[in-house]
């Protein structure tokens, strides 16, 4: 499998540290608000990676943190803790909103068929681990105390800007943008490992540490949680592209300084979901959630399908028109699968034909997770001149990765169609109910008699009744739902 690596900027053959096993870490949500559909794009595409690795036969161990402390509004070390801000907004405690939005996040994931990671670890449950790693960083001379906080000293590294996607000067501007410089920092890029600064007095959650009562920085959480559950050498770390700097850059700095060797081989970043007015974010602009889409009549599977139709390394623009198109295409796809399911003689599975269909699907995903071509491979199955049994076997197989509930939705489609047809038939054969008003009843009885005549193909009689009613000043209109009448 070829997988793009943000660290090397190359598409490389994916080779895990241990044959057959993959250790994978995902930055989890900051649980101060609902996840928006931009966040969920990232989790959907990471889910495709997770599921495709499993489909390919790897034993995957996937770990995700829950950020419930330390993520400041700037992504750097300035502003308020997002959790404290969220708790104030909701008039609740930090732990109350953490639990509420964690549950909401996993409920959204379930709707979108995003697999639950094997380990889910809230940051507040690992304070001792953070303290242990920070202590070692201080001992090794990679960290220093200033103004009560503990900082990581980026000047101690040969290379700090490991992703070198950006010019260093641009990043420095980004870090300083709109915020007062932290005079405690020896170097502009240094970042906080542990806060005890009085500035954060209204921080609700604080813990004892060798450096005073305080709380951890956001970046140290992910390093420690990943190392705790996945060991010293990890295969893949993923997140949205905004996490590459400073979050992942800082994670690499402190983890490798602590370990004394390379930490993670692959970095997978999902590009953003944008609206026409820019990046979708929790703190600004339009805030779209899965529940909101559902309330507007969209199926969560249509959103997953929308995401799969584009490559994870391309920005994706969300508009309702685009989502309508995706929902329409998803429904057509389901209807096509339903017609395969309806075939009376499905035949048997042709192993050779199935292997050829699978080869296209695997080639698409082996090519840096090209989910859009994987969807094309699915359309190819439905167009193929194979038996219905072979087609259904391929659809079920692909859906282990795509997770679009394809067969389930097709069965529901058939059940709905059958129910509609049965209702129409029942309505047709049911005894008619006429109005109590004698004048109206007379008209309705004639319309009914005309319908019966038409059913018996006695069109002369049907026309005669229409003419008779017209002579009485009643005009008939035939619609798909039946005949209506009005006065001329
Ligand atoms: P957060 O809850 O803010 O910590 O973000 C959770 C995940 O969503 C991270 O991996 C972010 O990089 C990612 N993310 C944030 N905004 C977007 C967006 N507009 N599109 C895609 N992913 C995003
Ligand atoms: Zn993280």
XYZ file of C-alpha atoms in Angstrom, residues 293-463:
171
model
C -28.046 17.720 8.599
C -30.438 15.025 9.813
C -32.985 17.640 10.851
C -32.833 18.934 7.274
C -33.610 15.449 5.958
C -30.111 14.242 5.080
C -29.027 10.691 5.741
C -25.652 10.561 7.609
C -24.614 7.958 5.018
C -25.018 10.625 2.323
C -22.444 12.748 4.172
C -20.054 9.799 4.466
C -20.553 9.158 0.740
C -19.899 12.855 0.040
C -16.573 12.622 1.899
C -15.544 9.396 0.165
C -16.055 10.965 -3.243
C -13.036 13.195 -2.748
C -9.405 12.471 -1.878
C -8.375 13.094 1.738
C -5.424 15.213 0.602
C -7.647 17.735 -1.172
C -9.649 20.482 0.444
C -13.350 19.785 0.181
C -15.972 22.498 -0.178
C -19.248 21.941 1.567
C -22.420 23.367 0.069
C -25.947 22.037 0.387
C -26.012 21.674 -3.381
C -22.964 19.361 -3.206
C -24.588 17.379 -0.418
C -27.854 17.130 -2.389
C -25.884 15.707 -5.295
C -24.170 13.200 -3.014
C -27.472 12.183 -1.430
C -29.058 11.767 -4.886
C -26.109 9.668 -6.089
C -26.177 7.561 -2.916
C -29.894 6.837 -3.359
C -29.396 5.859 -7.005
C -26.568 3.559 -5.976
C -28.779 1.918 -3.358
C -31.613 1.540 -5.917
C -29.182 -0.184 -8.315
C -28.103 -2.610 -5.609
C -31.782 -3.205 -4.807
C -32.427 -4.235 -8.401
C -29.562 -6.757 -8.165
C -31.077 -8.066 -4.935
C -34.431 -8.416 -6.688
C -33.028 -10.686 -9.381
C -34.834 -14.018 -9.060
C -31.979 -16.159 -10.283
C -28.863 -14.742 -8.677
C -26.664 -17.586 -9.838
C -23.491 -18.464 -7.973
C -20.413 -16.454 -7.040
C -17.825 -16.594 -9.805
C -14.543 -16.513 -7.829
C -12.488 -15.316 -10.781
C -14.861 -12.479 -11.665
C -15.043 -11.462 -7.997
C -11.245 -11.375 -7.734
C -11.053 -9.120 -10.819
C -13.612 -6.705 -9.329
C -11.803 -6.702 -5.987
C -8.478 -6.018 -7.686
C -9.768 -2.625 -8.908
C -11.020 -1.714 -5.462
C -7.777 -2.723 -3.774
C -5.707 -0.887 -6.387
C -7.667 2.306 -5.670
C -7.163 2.170 -1.913
C -3.578 0.955 -2.202
C -2.942 4.158 -4.111
C -2.822 6.510 -1.117
C -6.391 5.679 -0.087
C -8.087 6.889 -3.235
C -11.601 6.495 -1.864
C -13.134 8.225 -4.842
C -11.716 5.587 -7.217
C -12.818 2.913 -4.748
C -16.376 4.240 -5.182
C -15.884 4.067 -8.954
C -14.858 0.415 -8.519
C -18.215 -0.088 -6.800
C -20.076 1.379 -9.801
C -18.016 -0.925 -12.028
C -19.346 -3.906 -10.068
C -22.920 -2.892 -10.825
C -22.112 -2.411 -14.518
C -20.199 -5.693 -14.823
C -21.627 -8.626 -16.748
C -21.286 -10.905 -13.723
C -23.939 -12.930 -11.905
C -26.053 -11.142 -9.297
C -24.456 -13.357 -6.627
C -20.974 -12.197 -7.697
C -22.036 -8.551 -7.704
C -23.574 -8.812 -4.249
C -20.486 -10.553 -2.894
C -18.335 -7.685 -4.222
C -20.658 -5.000 -2.815
C -20.631 -6.648 0.620
C -16.878 -7.016 0.501
C -16.200 -3.370 -0.464
C -18.630 -2.161 2.153
C -16.411 -3.603 4.893
C -14.223 -0.567 4.181
C -16.633 1.981 2.703
C -19.229 1.264 5.425
C -22.113 2.857 3.554
C -24.711 0.301 4.778
C -25.244 -0.564 1.112
C -27.031 -3.918 1.353
C -29.006 -2.855 4.403
C -30.166 0.323 2.634
C -31.023 -1.679 -0.502
C -33.119 -4.114 1.556
C -34.907 -1.179 3.159
C -35.446 0.346 -0.289
C -37.085 -2.902 -1.443
C -39.208 -3.153 1.701
C -40.382 0.466 1.244
C -41.198 -0.089 -2.430
C -43.081 -3.282 -1.629
C -44.983 -1.549 1.164
C -45.925 1.304 -1.193
C -47.111 -1.110 -3.864
C -49.119 -3.083 -1.311
C -50.714 0.113 0.023
C -51.647 1.205 -3.508
C -53.161 -2.193 -4.212
C -55.092 -2.178 -0.947
C -56.410 1.312 -1.695
C -57.522 0.149 -5.105
C -59.460 -2.842 -3.870
C -60.849 -1.250 -0.713
C -64.554 -0.394 -0.676
C -64.933 3.282 -1.546
C -65.947 5.753 1.145
C -68.362 8.382 -0.114
C -69.365 11.751 1.309
C -72.430 12.131 3.542
C -73.543 15.113 1.468
C -75.984 13.624 -1.114
C -74.937 16.041 -3.897
C -71.238 15.283 -3.438
C -71.916 11.601 -2.921
C -73.651 11.463 -6.347
C -70.543 12.921 -8.012
C -68.180 10.605 -6.126
C -70.243 7.559 -7.036
C -70.039 8.486 -10.708
C -66.278 9.031 -10.495
C -65.960 5.633 -8.835
C -68.080 3.988 -11.532
C -65.894 5.656 -14.173
C -62.739 4.324 -12.495
C -64.192 0.812 -12.442
C -65.111 1.150 -16.131
C -61.573 2.243 -16.962
C -60.147 -0.672 -15.003
C -62.379 -3.010 -17.044
C -61.078 -1.239 -20.187
C -64.614 -0.058 -20.954
C -63.412 3.361 -22.108
C -66.680 4.212 -23.901
C -68.524 3.947 -20.580
C -65.796 5.960 -18.812
C -66.091 8.713 -21.409
